[in-house]
């Protein structure tokens, strides 16, 4: 009988500032014998133990750390590979120092009792067998540092750190990707050890996950569009999620890994030239306040296939449903110079509505 040893391999993100130029290519994490890491089932359930901030909710991808982690996992799911992250918000005791069948994402000030090295924002510990098959993976964020979420340029080390981009990076380690810049590569990638200003998956990262798990198999890509919320739009109050899909059995929208079905088959005469018929609309009512302040990401999923993605910002009055408020205001020179629009707070729609123009 041959005994197979489970080997833990630790990967670190040194969140430093560094300039990057285009090149190729991704790198895979390997066992000491050279076997490349992979999940044989091509799926992983992340056991989220990061919770919510103790003070203010997150401005971007929030309101909780769990929400930002779910969004990071969803972006890898949308990379067009035959792999899928699932998430659950944890309620069971876990170990970060041994393979326990829980792929935990958590905070800690140390790694298994040992200090986290200077300049290390997070670590991923993968347990594998000799063939490279991963059997357990834990992600630890350095709780000694200051964290938040934000898009755009990386702030100086010692300032607040963007949890979302670090989660993207660490989940790439869970998948089996290594640091290309530590293997002689000069490439733009979230998987570089020097994160720099990159805050989204790059072409090299996507090529990496597809190389490990293969491209997602889609016989015929569904035709459709997520029109509302539009990408980079702003939302508040109560509104609708809407768009169109030519042919589908089930249409869903997802924020993170939380999917919700929508009403499908409403009249959309403007789609006749594309779809050959007109009953292609989808719609559902939504209270944007329930998402909380900040940037959120929504995917359109048609019969299990993601075909659209929109990133939008929600602003609330700090309540799920504001009651008892009132107000009427004039907007001068709107909608054109010399005109005036009168708006009034409407509690039922949780927004202002136009009640008159002059």
Coordinates of C-alpha atoms in Angstrom, one line a residue:
X1 CA 0.0 0.0 0.0
X2 CA 1.3 3.4 -1.0
X3 CA 0.9 6.2 1.5
X4 CA 0.2 9.6 0.1
X5 CA 1.5 12.6 2.1
X6 CA -0.5 15.8 2.4
X7 CA 1.9 18.7 1.9
X8 CA 1.0 22.3 2.9
X9 CA 2.3 25.0 0.7
X10 CA 2.2 28.6 1.8
X11 CA 1.9 31.5 -0.6
X12 CA 2.2 35.2 0.4
X13 CA 1.1 38.5 -1.1
X14 CA 3.7 41.2 -0.5
X15 CA 1.5 44.2 -1.2
X16 CA 4.2 46.6 -2.6
X17 CA 4.2 49.3 -5.2
X18 CA 5.8 48.3 -8.5
X19 CA 5.7 49.2 -12.1
X20 CA 4.5 46.5 -14.6
X21 CA 4.8 46.1 -18.4
X22 CA 3.0 43.7 -20.7
X23 CA 4.3 40.3 -21.3
X24 CA 3.5 36.6 -20.7
X25 CA 2.7 34.4 -18.9
X26 CA 1.0 33.0 -15.8
X27 CA 2.7 30.6 -13.5
X28 CA 1.3 27.6 -11.5
X29 CA 2.1 26.7 -7.9
X30 CA 3.8 23.3 -7.7
X31 CA 4.6 20.6 -5.1
X32 CA 8.3 20.0 -4.2
X33 CA 8.3 17.2 -6.8
X34 CA 7.1 19.6 -9.5
X35 CA 3.4 18.6 -9.8
X36 CA 1.1 21.5 -10.5
X37 CA -1.7 22.3 -8.1
X38 CA -5.3 21.8 -9.2
X39 CA -8.7 20.9 -7.7
X40 CA -9.9 17.6 -9.3
X41 CA -13.6 18.5 -8.8
X42 CA -13.0 22.0 -10.4
X43 CA -15.0 23.6 -7.6
X44 CA -14.3 25.0 -4.2
X45 CA -16.6 26.2 -1.4
X46 CA -15.0 29.0 0.5
X47 CA -15.9 29.1 4.2
X48 CA -16.1 32.9 4.8
X49 CA -15.1 33.9 8.3
X50 CA -14.2 37.6 7.7
X51 CA -17.6 39.1 8.8
X52 CA -18.3 42.8 8.8
X53 CA -16.3 45.9 9.9
X54 CA -16.9 46.8 13.5
X55 CA -17.3 50.5 12.7
X56 CA -18.5 51.9 9.3
X57 CA -19.7 49.6 6.5
X58 CA -17.5 49.2 3.5
X59 CA -17.9 51.8 0.8
X60 CA -17.1 49.5 -2.1
X61 CA -18.3 45.9 -2.6
X62 CA -19.8 46.0 0.9
X63 CA -21.3 46.5 3.4
X64 CA -19.3 43.5 4.8
X65 CA -16.0 41.8 4.3
X66 CA -17.9 38.7 3.3
X67 CA -19.7 40.7 0.5
X68 CA -16.3 41.8 -0.9
X69 CA -15.0 38.3 -0.7
X70 CA -18.0 36.9 -2.5
X71 CA -17.6 39.5 -5.2
X72 CA -13.9 38.6 -5.7
X73 CA -14.9 34.9 -6.0
X74 CA -17.6 35.8 -8.5
X75 CA -15.1 37.6 -10.7
X76 CA -13.0 34.4 -11.0
X77 CA -16.3 32.5 -11.8
X78 CA -16.9 35.0 -14.6
X79 CA -13.4 34.3 -16.2
X80 CA -14.8 31.7 -18.6
X81 CA -13.2 28.6 -17.1
X82 CA -14.7 25.2 -16.2
X83 CA -14.3 26.1 -12.5
X84 CA -16.6 27.6 -9.9
X85 CA -16.3 29.0 -6.5
X86 CA -19.1 28.7 -4.0
X87 CA -19.3 30.5 -0.7
X88 CA -20.9 30.1 2.6
X89 CA -20.8 32.4 5.6
X90 CA -19.2 30.4 8.3
X91 CA -20.7 29.3 11.6
X92 CA -18.5 26.4 12.6
X93 CA -15.1 26.2 14.3
X94 CA -12.2 25.9 11.9
X95 CA -8.5 25.2 11.9
X96 CA -6.1 27.4 9.9
X97 CA -3.1 25.2 10.6
X98 CA -4.4 21.8 9.3
X99 CA -6.4 20.3 6.5
X100 CA -10.0 20.1 7.9
X101 CA -12.1 20.0 4.8
X102 CA -13.1 23.7 5.4
X103 CA -11.5 26.1 2.9
X104 CA -11.6 29.0 5.3
X105 CA -11.1 32.7 4.6
X106 CA -10.3 34.5 7.9
X107 CA -8.4 37.1 9.9
X108 CA -5.4 36.3 12.1
X109 CA -2.5 38.2 13.6
X110 CA -0.2 35.2 13.2
X111 CA 0.2 32.1 11.0
X112 CA -0.1 29.0 13.2
X113 CA 1.5 31.0 16.1
X114 CA 4.3 32.4 14.1
X115 CA 4.5 36.2 13.3
X116 CA 3.4 37.3 9.8
X117 CA 6.4 38.7 8.0
X118 CA 6.8 42.5 7.4
X119 CA 5.0 43.7 4.4
X120 CA 2.8 40.6 4.1
X121 CA -0.9 41.5 3.6
X122 CA -2.3 37.9 3.3
X123 CA -1.4 34.3 3.0
X124 CA -2.8 31.2 1.3
X125 CA -2.0 27.7 2.7
X126 CA -2.8 24.9 0.3
X127 CA -2.7 21.2 1.3
X128 CA -2.0 18.8 -1.6
X129 CA -1.2 15.2 -2.3
X130 CA 1.9 14.3 -4.3
X131 CA -0.1 14.5 -7.6
X132 CA -0.8 18.2 -7.0
X133 CA -4.5 17.6 -6.1
X134 CA -5.5 20.2 -3.6
X135 CA -7.5 18.8 -0.6
X136 CA -7.8 22.0 1.5
X137 CA -7.0 25.6 1.3
X138 CA -7.1 28.4 3.8
X139 CA -6.7 32.2 3.2
X140 CA -5.6 34.4 6.1
X141 CA -5.7 38.2 6.1
X142 CA -3.2 40.0 8.3
X143 CA -5.4 41.5 11.1
X144 CA -2.4 43.7 12.2
X145 CA -3.0 46.0 9.2
X146 CA -5.6 48.6 8.4
X147 CA -8.1 47.5 5.8
X148 CA -10.9 48.9 3.7
X149 CA -12.1 48.5 0.1
X150 CA -11.4 50.9 -2.8
X151 CA -10.8 50.9 -6.5
X152 CA -8.0 52.5 -8.4
X153 CA -4.4 53.2 -7.6
X154 CA -2.8 51.4 -4.7
X155 CA -2.3 53.6 -1.6
X156 CA 1.1 53.7 0.0
X157 CA 2.2 50.9 2.3
X158 CA 1.2 51.7 5.9
X159 CA -2.0 53.3 4.7
X160 CA -5.3 51.4 4.4
X161 CA -5.2 48.3 2.2
X162 CA -7.8 47.3 -0.3
X163 CA -9.3 44.0 0.8
X164 CA -11.0 43.3 -2.5
X165 CA -7.9 43.2 -4.7
X166 CA -6.0 41.2 -2.1
X167 CA -8.9 38.7 -2.0
X168 CA -8.8 38.4 -5.8
X169 CA -5.1 37.6 -5.6
X170 CA -5.4 35.1 -2.8
X171 CA -8.3 33.3 -4.4
X172 CA -6.0 32.9 -7.4
X173 CA -3.6 31.0 -5.2
X174 CA -6.5 28.8 -4.1
X175 CA -7.1 28.0 -7.7
X176 CA -3.4 27.0 -8.1
X177 CA -1.8 30.1 -9.6
X178 CA 1.6 31.4 -8.5
X179 CA 3.4 34.8 -8.8
X180 CA 4.5 35.3 -12.4
X181 CA 6.9 38.1 -11.5
X182 CA 8.8 35.7 -9.2
X183 CA 9.3 33.3 -12.2
X184 CA 11.0 35.7 -14.5
X185 CA 7.8 37.0 -16.1
X186 CA 7.1 40.7 -16.8
X187 CA 3.3 40.8 -17.1
X188 CA 0.3 42.8 -15.9
X189 CA -1.5 40.4 -13.5
X190 CA -3.4 40.5 -10.2
X191 CA -1.3 37.4 -9.4
X192 CA 2.0 39.3 -9.3
X193 CA 3.5 39.5 -5.8
X194 CA 3.7 43.3 -6.3
X195 CA 0.1 44.3 -6.6
X196 CA 0.7 47.9 -7.7
X197 CA -2.3 49.7 -9.1
X198 CA -4.0 46.6 -10.6
X199 CA -7.5 46.0 -9.0
X200 CA -9.1 43.7 -11.5
X201 CA -8.4 40.3 -13.2
X202 CA -6.1 40.7 -16.2
X203 CA -5.8 38.7 -19.4
X204 CA -2.9 36.8 -18.0
X205 CA -4.9 35.8 -14.9
X206 CA -7.8 34.6 -17.0
X207 CA -5.5 32.7 -19.3
X208 CA -4.1 31.0 -16.2
X209 CA -7.4 29.7 -14.8
X210 CA -8.5 28.5 -18.3
X211 CA -5.2 26.7 -18.8
X212 CA -5.7 24.8 -15.5
X213 CA -9.4 23.9 -15.8
X214 CA -10.2 24.5 -19.5
X215 CA -12.5 27.0 -21.1
X216 CA -16.2 27.0 -20.1
X217 CA -18.2 25.0 -22.6
X218 CA -20.9 27.0 -24.2
X219 CA -22.6 25.6 -27.3
X220 CA -24.4 28.7 -28.3
X221 CA -23.9 31.9 -26.3
X222 CA -27.2 33.3 -25.1
X223 CA -28.1 36.7 -26.6
X224 CA -29.3 39.3 -24.2
X225 CA -28.4 42.4 -22.2
X226 CA -28.5 43.6 -18.6
X227 CA -29.7 47.1 -19.2
X228 CA -30.6 48.3 -15.7
X229 CA -28.5 48.8 -13.6
X230 CA -26.2 50.1 -16.4
X231 CA -22.5 49.7 -15.9
X232 CA -21.0 52.5 -13.8
X233 CA -24.4 53.9 -12.9
X234 CA -25.8 55.2 -9.6
X235 CA -28.8 53.8 -7.8
X236 CA -31.0 54.7 -4.9
X237 CA -34.4 54.0 -3.5
X238 CA -36.7 51.4 -5.1
X239 CA -36.4 50.6 -8.8
X240 CA -36.1 47.7 -11.2
X241 CA -33.6 45.3 -12.6
X242 CA -34.4 44.9 -16.3
X243 CA -33.1 43.9 -19.7
X244 CA -33.8 41.3 -22.4
X245 CA -32.8 37.7 -23.4
X246 CA -33.7 36.1 -26.7
X247 CA -34.3 32.5 -25.6
X248 CA -34.0 31.1 -22.1
X249 CA -35.6 28.6 -19.6
X250 CA -34.4 30.5 -16.6
X251 CA -33.1 34.0 -16.2
X252 CA -31.3 35.1 -13.0
X253 CA -29.3 38.0 -11.6
X254 CA -26.6 37.6 -9.1
X255 CA -24.7 39.8 -6.7
X256 CA -21.7 37.9 -5.4
X257 CA -22.9 34.2 -5.4
X258 CA -26.4 35.1 -4.4
X259 CA -28.7 34.4 -7.3
X260 CA -32.3 35.6 -7.7
X261 CA -34.8 34.7 -10.5
X262 CA -36.5 37.4 -12.5
X263 CA -39.8 37.6 -14.3
X264 CA -39.0 36.6 -17.9
X265 CA -41.1 36.9 -21.1
X266 CA -42.4 40.5 -20.9
X267 CA -43.1 42.4 -24.2
X268 CA -40.0 44.0 -25.8
X269 CA -40.9 45.0 -29.4
X270 CA -37.4 46.5 -29.9
X271 CA -35.8 43.1 -29.7
X272 CA -37.7 41.6 -32.7
X273 CA -34.9 42.3 -35.2
X274 CA -32.4 40.4 -33.0
X275 CA -34.5 37.6 -31.5
X276 CA -37.2 37.1 -34.1
X277 CA -39.9 37.6 -31.6
X278 CA -40.9 40.2 -28.9
X279 CA -41.5 38.3 -25.6
X280 CA -37.9 38.7 -24.4
X281 CA -38.0 41.2 -21.6
X282 CA -37.1 40.4 -18.0
X283 CA -37.7 42.5 -14.9
X284 CA -37.8 42.4 -11.1
X285 CA -38.4 45.0 -8.4
X286 CA -35.5 45.8 -6.1
X287 CA -35.0 48.0 -3.0
X288 CA -31.4 49.3 -3.6
X289 CA -31.3 50.3 0.0
X290 CA -31.0 46.7 1.0
X291 CA -27.6 46.4 -0.7
X292 CA -26.1 49.2 1.4
X293 CA -23.9 52.1 0.4
X294 CA -21.1 51.4 -2.0
X295 CA -20.1 49.7 -5.2
X296 CA -21.8 46.4 -6.1
X297 CA -21.4 44.0 -9.0
X298 CA -24.3 42.3 -10.7
X299 CA -24.2 39.4 -13.2
X300 CA -26.9 38.3 -15.7
X301 CA -27.1 34.5 -15.7
X302 CA -29.1 32.7 -18.5
X303 CA -29.6 29.0 -18.0
X304 CA -26.5 28.9 -15.8
X305 CA -24.3 30.9 -18.1
X306 CA -23.2 34.4 -17.2
X307 CA -23.6 36.7 -20.2
X308 CA -23.4 40.2 -18.7
X309 CA -21.9 42.1 -15.8
X310 CA -22.6 45.6 -14.4
X311 CA -20.8 47.5 -11.6
X312 CA -22.9 50.3 -10.0
X313 CA -22.9 52.5 -6.9
X314 CA -25.7 52.6 -4.4
X315 CA -26.3 55.6 -2.1
X316 CA -28.9 55.3 0.8
X317 CA -30.1 57.4 3.6
X318 CA -28.9 54.8 6.1
X319 CA -32.2 53.0 6.3
X320 CA -33.9 50.2 4.4
X321 CA -37.1 52.2 4.1
X322 CA -37.1 55.9 5.0
X323 CA -40.4 56.9 6.6
X324 CA -41.9 60.3 7.6
X325 CA -39.6 62.4 5.4
X326 CA -40.9 65.1 3.1
X327 CA -39.5 67.8 0.8
X328 CA -40.3 69.8 -2.4
X329 CA -37.6 71.6 -4.4
X330 CA -37.1 73.5 -7.6
X331 CA -34.4 72.7 -10.0
X332 CA -33.5 75.8 -12.0
X333 CA -32.4 75.5 -15.6
X334 CA -33.5 71.9 -15.9
X335 CA -34.1 70.1 -18.2
X336 CA -33.0 73.1 -20.2
X337 CA -31.8 76.7 -19.7
X338 CA -34.6 79.0 -18.6
X339 CA -36.9 76.1 -17.5
X340 CA -37.7 74.8 -14.0
X341 CA -38.5 71.3 -12.7
X342 CA -40.2 70.7 -9.3
X343 CA -39.4 67.5 -7.5
X344 CA -40.9 66.0 -4.4
X345 CA -39.9 63.2 -2.1
X346 CA -42.1 60.1 -2.7
X347 CA -41.9 57.6 0.1
X348 CA -43.4 54.7 -1.9
X349 CA -40.5 54.8 -4.4
X350 CA -37.9 56.0 -1.8
X351 CA -36.8 58.7 -4.2
X352 CA -37.7 62.1 -5.6
X353 CA -40.2 62.4 -8.5
X354 CA -40.9 65.2 -10.9
X355 CA -44.3 66.7 -10.1
X356 CA -44.2 69.7 -12.5
X357 CA -42.2 71.7 -15.0
X358 CA -42.3 75.3 -16.1

